[in-house]
Amino acid sequence: MDSLKRLLAENPRILEMRYREREAVCEPASIPFAVRLDGVGFGKRLRDFPPPRSRAVHNALVEVAKALASTHGADHAHVVSDEINLLFLRHTPYGGRTFKIISVLAAQASAELTVKLGRPLYFDGRVVKLRDHCDAATYLLFRARVGLNNYVIQEARRAGLVDERTPRIEEMLKKVEVADYELAWGTFLNKEAKYRAESDVCTALAPLCKVC
């Protein structure tokens, strides 16, 4: 599977260091940049949904991501686990005011998902600076790889395969059945495709950069 091979080719620790240092605090946000929205305490608030990830919750998050992207002009979006990432490549909402962007998008996501799932749910947010379109594609690869790692580890724990040492993901994938890869690494949305859902990593990122 090309998508799986491509994600496994990335080292999430290296990418974590690369993008962590680029999280904007108060500087004006200038394109290109990503807005990352993370669910707060979703594990407890959504514990009555099927583990490790619920298709119903994921579909609701995808609908929220579409609404955010279309409202604020994001070029791409990615949804995985309790996380929404929005890429702004050609348009900067709210004049690039970082705190405004973070607060409004996190508030909108919280309100819309609360309505869809019928319980209070909250997001925090951050802005991540990107260098160019290829860097934006690598950033989404990073978030998809983190999502895949976490999904496989949760499944391995449920199967009793993880003790004091967490095996490498390549080892766990030989023993863990991934029933739904879209839940594992997420759904991609592209403005040019009218935010139609795409689960193949290489196809989804091709408009940004040749990463596969």
Backbone as JSON, one array per atom type, in Angstrom:
{
  "sequence": "MDSLKRLLAENPRILEMRYREREAVCEPASIPFAVRLDGVGFGKRLRDFPPPRSRAVHNALVEVAKALASTHGADHAHVVSDEINLLFLRHTPYGGRTFKIISVLAAQASAELTVKLGRPLYFDGRVVKLRDHCDAATYLLFRARVGLNNYVIQEARRAGLVDERTPRIEEMLKKVEVADYELAWGTFLNKEAKYRAESDVCTALAPLCKVC",
  "N": [[0.86, -1.2, 0.0], [0.79, 2.08, -1.06], [0.32, 4.49, 0.41], [0.71, 3.74, 3.1], [3.42, 2.89, 3.04], [4.62, 5.31, 2.37], [4.08, 6.94, 4.6], [5.4, 5.51, 6.62], [7.98, 6.0, 5.91], [8.71, 8.39, 7.0], [10.2, 10.06, 9.82], [8.75, 10.62, 12.77], [9.74, 11.87, 15.1], [11.84, 13.55, 14.3], [10.41, 15.3, 12.63], [8.65, 16.38, 14.5], [10.37, 18.0, 16.06], [11.13, 19.79, 14.06], [8.75, 21.2, 13.35], [7.7, 22.06, 15.78], [9.26, 24.18, 16.69], [8.4, 26.16, 15.06], [5.93, 27.1, 15.75], [3.78, 29.75, 15.96], [3.58, 32.49, 18.21], [2.88, 35.25, 18.84], [3.41, 36.69, 16.58], [2.4, 38.25, 13.47], [0.56, 36.14, 11.32], [1.71, 34.9, 8.31], [1.16, 33.8, 4.99], [2.72, 30.84, 3.64], [0.84, 28.94, 6.09], [-0.15, 26.73, 8.78], [-3.09, 25.95, 10.62], [-3.56, 24.34, 13.53], [-5.84, 22.42, 15.25], [-6.6, 20.96, 18.26], [-8.39, 18.46, 20.0], [-9.63, 18.79, 23.31], [-9.35, 16.78, 26.03], [-10.83, 14.72, 24.8], [-10.71, 11.95, 24.99], [-11.88, 11.2, 27.45], [-14.37, 12.5, 27.3], [-15.55, 11.32, 25.11], [-15.71, 8.64, 25.64], [-17.69, 6.73, 25.47], [-17.94, 6.05, 22.85], [-16.97, 3.74, 20.22], [-13.73, 2.29, 20.68], [-10.5, 2.11, 18.9], [-10.87, 4.51, 17.62], [-13.7, 6.29, 16.58], [-15.88, 5.92, 13.83], [-18.16, 7.51, 13.54], [-17.55, 9.77, 15.07], [-15.28, 10.64, 13.69], [-16.38, 11.23, 11.14], [-18.02, 13.37, 11.86], [-16.07, 15.22, 12.65], [-14.81, 15.62, 10.19], [-16.85, 16.92, 8.78], [-16.98, 19.27, 10.28], [-14.42, 20.27, 9.75], [-14.65, 20.78, 6.98], [-16.52, 22.84, 7.06], [-15.08, 24.82, 8.46], [-12.9, 25.19, 6.71], [-14.12, 26.08, 4.31], [-15.41, 28.39, 5.2], [-13.32, 30.06, 6.09], [-11.47, 30.03, 4.07], [-9.43, 28.1, 3.69], [-6.94, 26.2, 1.99], [-6.34, 23.48, 2.08], [-7.25, 20.69, 4.15], [-6.94, 18.5, 6.96], [-7.95, 15.7, 8.79], [-7.54, 13.82, 11.66], [-7.76, 11.44, 14.26], [-8.42, 13.32, 17.11], [-7.99, 15.71, 15.9], [-7.74, 18.62, 13.83], [-6.33, 19.95, 10.97], [-5.65, 22.86, 9.15], [-4.66, 24.27, 6.12], [-3.35, 27.28, 5.01], [-2.63, 28.79, 2.15], [-2.92, 30.73, 0.2], [-4.51, 32.73, 1.18], [-5.01, 34.84, 3.97], [-6.73, 34.74, 6.88], [-8.44, 37.21, 8.89], [-6.52, 39.23, 8.71], [-4.11, 38.13, 9.39], [-3.82, 38.11, 12.13], [-2.66, 36.42, 14.72], [-3.64, 35.49, 17.28], [-6.35, 36.03, 16.99], [-7.04, 34.39, 14.81], [-6.52, 31.83, 15.92], [-8.25, 31.79, 18.18], [-10.86, 32.24, 17.12], [-11.21, 30.16, 15.2], [-10.83, 27.88, 16.8], [-12.94, 28.22, 18.58], [-15.17, 28.13, 16.85], [-14.93, 25.5, 15.83], [-15.28, 24.06, 18.21], [-17.91, 24.77, 18.94], [-19.42, 23.79, 16.73], [-18.84, 21.02, 16.68], [-19.77, 20.27, 19.17], [-22.53, 20.61, 18.84], [-23.02, 18.68, 16.84], [-22.32, 16.24, 18.09], [-23.65, 16.31, 20.46], [-22.73, 16.97, 23.07], [-20.67, 18.85, 25.36], [-17.74, 19.96, 23.84], [-14.3, 20.77, 23.3], [-11.68, 22.68, 21.69], [-8.17, 23.36, 21.5], [-5.81, 25.64, 19.97], [-3.24, 26.36, 17.5], [-0.84, 28.16, 15.51], [1.17, 27.22, 12.84], [4.1, 27.94, 11.22], [4.92, 27.7, 7.77], [7.16, 26.86, 5.07], [6.88, 26.58, 2.26], [4.89, 25.11, -0.41], [5.69, 22.43, -0.57], [6.75, 22.03, 1.94], [4.42, 22.31, 3.35], [3.06, 20.0, 2.51], [4.75, 18.08, 3.66], [4.32, 18.66, 6.33], [1.64, 17.81, 6.66], [2.05, 15.11, 6.13], [3.54, 14.5, 8.4], [1.61, 14.9, 10.49], [-0.25, 12.96, 9.76], [1.31, 10.67, 10.03], [1.85, 10.68, 12.79], [-0.76, 10.3, 13.68], [-1.23, 7.71, 12.65], [0.74, 6.23, 14.07], [-0.21, 6.52, 16.74], [-2.71, 5.29, 16.57], [-2.06, 2.61, 15.88], [-0.52, 1.87, 18.1], [-2.46, 2.03, 20.15], [-4.21, -0.02, 19.31], [-2.44, -2.18, 19.49], [-1.97, -2.25, 22.24], [-4.53, -2.9, 23.14], [-4.6, -5.46, 22.23], [-2.82, -6.67, 23.85], [-0.1, -6.53, 23.23], [1.82, -4.75, 23.97], [4.13, -3.98, 26.44], [6.43, -3.11, 28.83], [8.2, -2.16, 26.96], [7.69, -0.43, 23.99], [7.09, -1.72, 20.89], [8.61, -1.2, 17.6], [6.77, 0.52, 15.05], [6.63, -0.85, 12.63], [6.95, -3.47, 13.44], [4.66, -3.86, 15.02], [2.63, -3.56, 13.13], [2.69, -5.95, 11.79], [1.33, -7.64, 13.42], [-0.99, -6.44, 14.23], [-4.25, -5.81, 13.18], [-5.37, -3.41, 11.03], [-8.33, -2.09, 10.7], [-9.53, 0.06, 9.42], [-7.98, 2.17, 7.49], [-8.31, 4.85, 6.91], [-9.29, 5.94, 9.27], [-7.01, 5.55, 10.72], [-4.85, 7.11, 9.59], [-6.13, 9.35, 8.68], [-8.33, 11.8, 7.02], [-8.22, 13.69, 4.04], [-8.76, 16.95, 2.69], [-9.42, 19.09, -0.05], [-9.49, 22.28, -1.39], [-9.68, 22.85, -4.17], [-10.86, 20.56, -5.08], [-13.36, 20.85, -4.15], [-13.48, 20.25, -1.47], [-13.83, 17.51, -1.26], [-13.73, 14.35, 0.32], [-10.69, 12.58, 0.78], [-8.71, 9.72, 1.09], [-6.36, 8.51, 0.32], [-3.0, 8.98, 0.73], [-0.91, 9.81, -1.05], [-2.31, 10.66, -3.35], [-3.85, 12.71, -2.25], [-1.94, 14.6, -1.45], [-0.61, 15.26, -3.75], [-1.41, 17.63, -5.26], [-0.08, 19.56, -3.8], [2.69, 18.93, -3.62], [5.23, 16.81, -5.0], [5.44, 14.2, -3.27], [5.46, 11.49, -3.17]],
  "CA": [[0.0, 0.0, 0.0], [1.66, 3.23, -1.21], [0.13, 5.46, 1.49], [1.35, 3.22, 4.3], [4.87, 2.94, 2.83], [5.07, 6.72, 2.4], [4.05, 7.42, 5.98], [6.43, 4.84, 7.4], [9.28, 6.54, 5.51], [8.98, 9.6, 7.78], [10.54, 9.92, 11.23], [7.94, 11.63, 13.45], [10.51, 12.62, 16.09], [12.54, 14.63, 13.6], [9.41, 16.27, 12.18], [8.15, 17.06, 15.69], [11.33, 19.07, 16.38], [11.12, 20.78, 12.99], [7.56, 22.05, 13.34], [7.44, 22.62, 17.11], [9.93, 25.47, 16.82], [7.78, 27.14, 14.17], [4.61, 27.5, 16.23], [3.75, 31.19, 16.17], [2.97, 32.9, 19.47], [2.18, 36.52, 18.7], [3.74, 37.34, 15.32], [1.35, 38.13, 12.45], [0.69, 34.94, 10.51], [1.77, 35.18, 6.87], [1.09, 32.55, 4.23], [1.82, 29.74, 4.02], [0.87, 28.48, 7.48], [-1.19, 25.78, 9.16], [-3.77, 26.09, 11.9], [-3.8, 23.01, 14.1], [-6.83, 22.4, 16.32], [-6.56, 19.69, 18.99], [-9.45, 18.25, 20.96], [-9.22, 18.81, 24.72], [-10.03, 15.78, 26.85], [-11.78, 13.93, 24.03], [-10.69, 10.56, 25.44], [-12.87, 11.04, 28.51], [-15.69, 12.99, 26.89], [-16.1, 10.46, 24.06], [-15.35, 7.26, 25.99], [-18.77, 5.79, 25.16], [-17.85, 5.69, 21.43], [-16.1, 2.58, 20.03], [-12.3, 2.55, 20.57], [-9.71, 3.24, 19.37], [-11.44, 5.71, 17.01], [-15.07, 6.07, 16.12], [-16.21, 6.44, 12.51], [-19.15, 8.58, 13.7], [-16.82, 10.97, 15.53], [-14.42, 11.07, 12.59], [-17.22, 11.87, 10.12], [-18.43, 14.67, 12.4], [-14.89, 16.09, 12.57], [-14.61, 15.96, 8.78], [-17.84, 17.94, 8.45], [-16.54, 20.52, 10.93], [-13.25, 20.74, 9.0], [-15.17, 21.35, 5.74], [-17.15, 24.13, 7.37], [-14.02, 25.76, 8.79], [-12.1, 25.47, 5.52], [-14.89, 26.88, 3.36], [-15.7, 29.69, 5.81], [-12.12, 30.88, 6.27], [-10.66, 30.03, 2.86], [-8.27, 27.21, 3.74], [-6.73, 25.47, 0.73], [-6.35, 22.05, 2.38], [-7.53, 20.33, 5.53], [-6.66, 17.1, 7.3], [-8.59, 15.3, 10.05], [-7.11, 12.53, 12.19], [-7.99, 11.34, 15.7], [-9.2, 14.46, 17.57], [-7.2, 16.84, 15.39], [-8.04, 19.23, 12.54], [-5.31, 20.86, 10.45], [-6.07, 23.67, 8.01], [-3.54, 24.92, 5.44], [-3.64, 28.55, 4.34], [-1.54, 28.98, 1.2], [-3.15, 31.91, -0.65], [-5.37, 33.7, 1.86], [-4.76, 34.93, 5.41], [-7.92, 35.3, 7.54], [-8.29, 38.18, 9.99], [-5.32, 40.05, 8.55], [-2.94, 37.47, 9.95], [-3.74, 38.26, 13.59], [-2.52, 35.04, 15.17], [-4.55, 35.17, 18.38], [-7.71, 36.07, 16.44], [-7.2, 33.17, 14.02], [-6.58, 30.68, 16.82], [-9.42, 31.82, 19.06], [-12.1, 32.11, 16.36], [-11.32, 28.83, 14.6], [-11.03, 26.89, 17.87], [-14.29, 28.41, 19.11], [-16.13, 27.62, 15.86], [-14.84, 24.04, 15.82], [-15.87, 23.58, 19.46], [-19.36, 24.93, 18.89], [-20.04, 22.94, 15.72], [-18.74, 19.61, 17.05], [-20.67, 20.12, 20.31], [-23.89, 20.43, 18.3], [-23.09, 17.43, 16.09], [-22.2, 15.05, 18.94], [-24.58, 16.43, 21.57], [-22.07, 17.09, 24.37], [-19.68, 19.93, 25.28], [-16.41, 19.56, 23.37], [-13.48, 21.97, 23.16], [-10.41, 22.58, 20.98], [-7.18, 24.43, 21.58], [-5.3, 25.9, 18.63], [-1.93, 26.98, 17.31], [-0.46, 28.46, 14.13], [2.49, 26.68, 12.51], [4.64, 28.56, 10.01], [5.39, 26.78, 6.73], [8.07, 27.55, 4.14], [6.35, 26.55, 0.9], [3.88, 24.07, -0.59], [6.28, 21.12, -0.25], [6.82, 21.98, 3.4], [3.03, 22.08, 3.79], [2.79, 18.59, 2.3], [5.5, 17.34, 4.67], [3.64, 18.87, 7.6], [0.49, 16.91, 6.71], [2.6, 13.77, 6.29], [3.89, 14.41, 9.81], [0.43, 14.73, 11.33], [-0.83, 11.66, 9.41], [2.17, 9.64, 10.6], [1.58, 10.67, 14.23], [-2.06, 9.66, 13.83], [-1.05, 6.28, 12.41], [1.47, 5.69, 15.22], [-1.06, 6.44, 17.92], [-3.76, 4.29, 16.3], [-1.49, 1.26, 15.94], [-0.15, 1.6, 19.5], [-3.69, 1.75, 20.9], [-4.67, -1.34, 18.93], [-1.5, -3.16, 20.03], [-2.23, -2.34, 23.68], [-5.78, -3.63, 23.32], [-4.32, -6.86, 21.92], [-1.84, -7.16, 24.81], [1.2, -6.66, 22.58], [2.72, -3.71, 24.46], [4.38, -4.04, 27.88], [7.32, -2.01, 29.2], [8.81, -1.67, 25.72], [6.78, -0.29, 22.85], [7.79, -2.16, 19.67], [8.56, -0.31, 16.45], [5.47, 0.43, 14.38], [6.71, -1.87, 11.61], [6.73, -4.75, 14.12], [3.27, -3.95, 15.46], [1.75, -3.7, 11.97], [2.67, -7.36, 11.39], [0.48, -8.38, 14.35], [-2.22, -5.69, 14.47], [-5.09, -5.61, 12.0], [-5.93, -2.06, 10.91], [-9.6, -2.31, 10.0], [-9.92, 1.24, 8.64], [-6.79, 3.01, 7.39], [-8.7, 6.26, 6.93], [-9.31, 6.33, 10.67], [-5.64, 5.49, 11.25], [-4.02, 8.27, 9.22], [-6.95, 10.54, 8.49], [-9.01, 12.21, 5.8], [-7.68, 14.92, 3.46], [-9.73, 17.76, 1.96], [-8.74, 20.02, -0.94], [-10.42, 23.31, -1.87], [-9.85, 22.72, -5.61], [-11.76, 19.42, -5.29], [-14.57, 21.2, -3.41], [-13.37, 19.61, -0.16], [-14.23, 16.1, -1.29], [-12.87, 13.55, 1.19], [-9.7, 11.72, 0.13], [-7.96, 8.98, 2.11], [-5.06, 8.09, -0.19], [-2.05, 10.04, 1.08], [-0.19, 10.31, -2.22], [-3.27, 11.39, -4.18], [-4.27, 13.91, -1.54], [-0.86, 15.59, -1.34], [-0.05, 15.54, -5.07], [-1.56, 19.03, -5.67], [0.84, 20.39, -3.04], [4.09, 18.63, -3.89], [5.46, 15.4, -5.35], [6.04, 13.6, -2.08], [5.45, 10.03, -3.31]],
  "C": [[0.89, 1.25, 0.0], [1.54, 4.23, -0.06], [0.84, 5.01, 2.76], [2.87, 3.3, 4.18], [5.38, 4.38, 2.94], [5.09, 7.26, 3.81], [5.14, 6.79, 6.83], [7.83, 5.34, 7.05], [9.67, 7.78, 6.31], [9.31, 9.26, 9.23], [9.78, 10.99, 12.02], [8.7, 12.43, 14.5], [11.25, 13.8, 15.47], [11.56, 15.71, 13.16], [8.82, 17.03, 13.36], [9.06, 18.22, 16.06], [11.28, 20.18, 15.33], [9.94, 21.74, 13.12], [7.23, 22.66, 14.69], [8.05, 24.01, 17.24], [9.32, 26.54, 15.94], [6.37, 27.53, 14.58], [4.64, 28.98, 16.6], [3.04, 31.52, 17.48], [2.21, 34.2, 19.28], [2.5, 37.24, 17.39], [2.56, 37.27, 14.36], [1.6, 36.89, 11.6], [0.69, 35.33, 9.04], [1.84, 33.85, 6.13], [2.49, 32.16, 3.73], [1.95, 29.39, 5.51], [-0.26, 27.48, 7.69], [-1.82, 26.21, 10.47], [-4.1, 24.68, 12.38], [-4.73, 23.14, 15.29], [-6.83, 21.01, 16.95], [-7.71, 19.6, 19.97], [-8.9, 18.2, 22.38], [-10.03, 17.78, 25.5], [-11.03, 14.93, 26.11], [-11.83, 12.48, 24.5], [-11.74, 10.28, 26.5], [-14.27, 11.41, 28.04], [-16.36, 12.09, 25.86], [-15.87, 8.98, 24.37], [-16.47, 6.26, 25.71], [-18.82, 5.44, 23.67], [-16.85, 4.55, 21.27], [-14.62, 2.98, 19.94], [-11.7, 1.77, 19.4], [-10.18, 4.57, 18.76], [-12.78, 5.38, 16.4], [-15.28, 6.68, 14.74], [-17.2, 7.59, 12.61], [-18.48, 9.88, 14.13], [-15.96, 11.51, 14.4], [-15.24, 11.8, 11.52], [-17.69, 13.25, 10.58], [-17.28, 15.68, 12.32], [-14.61, 16.52, 11.13], [-15.61, 17.04, 8.35], [-17.48, 19.29, 9.07], [-15.36, 21.11, 10.16], [-13.68, 21.38, 7.68], [-15.75, 22.74, 5.99], [-16.09, 25.19, 7.68], [-13.25, 26.18, 7.53], [-12.86, 26.38, 4.55], [-15.19, 28.27, 3.91], [-14.49, 30.61, 5.8], [-11.14, 30.81, 5.11], [-9.41, 29.17, 2.91], [-8.17, 26.43, 2.43], [-6.78, 23.97, 0.92], [-6.71, 21.86, 3.84], [-7.23, 18.85, 5.72], [-7.26, 16.83, 8.67], [-8.06, 13.93, 10.44], [-7.27, 12.55, 13.7], [-8.87, 12.5, 16.14], [-8.62, 15.78, 17.05], [-7.69, 17.29, 14.02], [-6.88, 20.14, 12.17], [-5.83, 21.55, 9.21], [-4.85, 24.37, 7.43], [-4.02, 26.18, 4.73], [-2.44, 28.89, 3.46], [-1.68, 30.25, 0.38], [-3.91, 33.02, 0.04], [-5.09, 33.66, 3.35], [-6.0, 35.52, 6.08], [-7.53, 36.28, 8.64], [-6.97, 38.95, 9.93], [-4.08, 39.44, 9.17], [-2.79, 37.61, 11.46], [-3.8, 36.87, 14.23], [-3.52, 34.67, 16.25], [-6.0, 35.15, 17.91], [-7.99, 34.78, 15.66], [-7.4, 31.96, 14.93], [-7.89, 30.66, 17.6], [-10.71, 31.6, 18.29], [-12.26, 30.7, 15.8], [-11.52, 27.75, 15.67], [-12.44, 27.0, 18.44], [-15.34, 27.86, 18.14], [-16.13, 26.1, 15.83], [-15.5, 23.45, 17.05], [-17.38, 23.63, 19.4], [-20.01, 23.94, 17.92], [-19.97, 21.46, 16.1], [-19.62, 19.31, 18.26], [-22.09, 19.85, 19.84], [-24.02, 19.06, 17.62], [-23.1, 16.2, 16.99], [-23.0, 15.16, 20.24], [-23.95, 16.43, 22.95], [-21.02, 18.19, 24.26], [-18.29, 19.41, 24.92], [-15.61, 20.82, 23.02], [-12.19, 21.66, 22.39], [-9.47, 23.67, 21.48], [-6.58, 24.59, 20.18], [-3.92, 26.51, 18.64], [-1.72, 27.23, 15.83], [0.96, 27.96, 13.92], [2.96, 27.29, 11.19], [5.17, 27.49, 9.05], [6.23, 27.56, 5.72], [7.48, 27.67, 2.74], [5.36, 25.39, 0.79], [4.44, 22.69, -0.25], [6.42, 20.96, 1.27], [5.43, 21.73, 3.98], [2.66, 20.61, 3.63], [3.5, 17.73, 3.34], [4.86, 17.48, 6.04], [2.43, 17.94, 7.72], [0.94, 15.45, 6.79], [2.94, 13.51, 7.76], [2.67, 14.13, 10.68], [-0.26, 13.38, 11.03], [-0.01, 10.53, 10.02], [1.97, 9.55, 12.11], [0.24, 9.99, 14.5], [-1.98, 8.16, 13.65], [-0.34, 5.62, 13.58], [0.55, 5.47, 16.41], [-2.15, 5.38, 17.77], [-3.21, 2.88, 16.48], [-1.09, 0.91, 17.37], [-1.38, 1.28, 20.34], [-4.22, 0.35, 20.59], [-3.76, -2.43, 19.5], [-1.69, -3.33, 21.54], [-3.5, -3.14, 23.95], [-5.58, -5.12, 23.07], [-3.29, -7.46, 22.88], [-0.44, -7.32, 24.25], [2.23, -5.65, 23.07], [2.88, -3.88, 25.97], [5.27, -2.86, 28.25], [7.96, -1.38, 27.97], [7.76, -1.6, 24.62], [7.53, -0.68, 21.58], [7.73, -1.09, 18.59], [7.26, -0.53, 15.7], [5.49, -0.65, 13.3], [6.46, -3.26, 12.21], [5.26, -4.93, 14.49], [2.32, -4.16, 14.29], [1.68, -5.14, 11.46], [1.68, -8.17, 12.23], [-0.88, -7.72, 14.58], [-2.98, -5.52, 13.17], [-5.68, -4.21, 12.04], [-7.19, -2.18, 10.06], [-9.96, -1.16, 9.07], [-8.73, 2.19, 8.6], [-7.13, 4.5, 7.38], [-8.79, 6.77, 8.36], [-7.89, 6.39, 11.24], [-4.84, 6.73, 10.89], [-4.83, 9.48, 8.76], [-7.54, 10.74, 7.12], [-8.46, 13.55, 5.35], [-8.77, 15.61, 2.64], [-8.97, 18.82, 1.18], [-9.76, 21.0, -1.51], [-10.71, 23.14, -3.36], [-10.78, 21.55, -5.96], [-13.07, 19.6, -4.52], [-14.66, 20.43, -2.09], [-13.96, 18.2, -0.14], [-13.24, 15.27, -0.48], [-11.97, 12.64, 0.38], [-8.89, 11.03, 1.21], [-6.6, 8.5, 1.63], [-4.06, 9.24, -0.02], [-1.4, 10.65, -0.16], [-1.1, 11.14, -3.13], [-3.64, 12.71, -3.54], [-3.21, 15.0, -1.55], [-0.24, 15.97, -2.69], [-0.25, 16.99, -5.52], [-0.61, 19.98, -4.95], [2.28, 20.2, -3.48], [4.21, 17.15, -4.24], [6.2, 14.74, -4.19], [6.1, 12.08, -2.16], [6.17, 9.61, -4.59]]
}
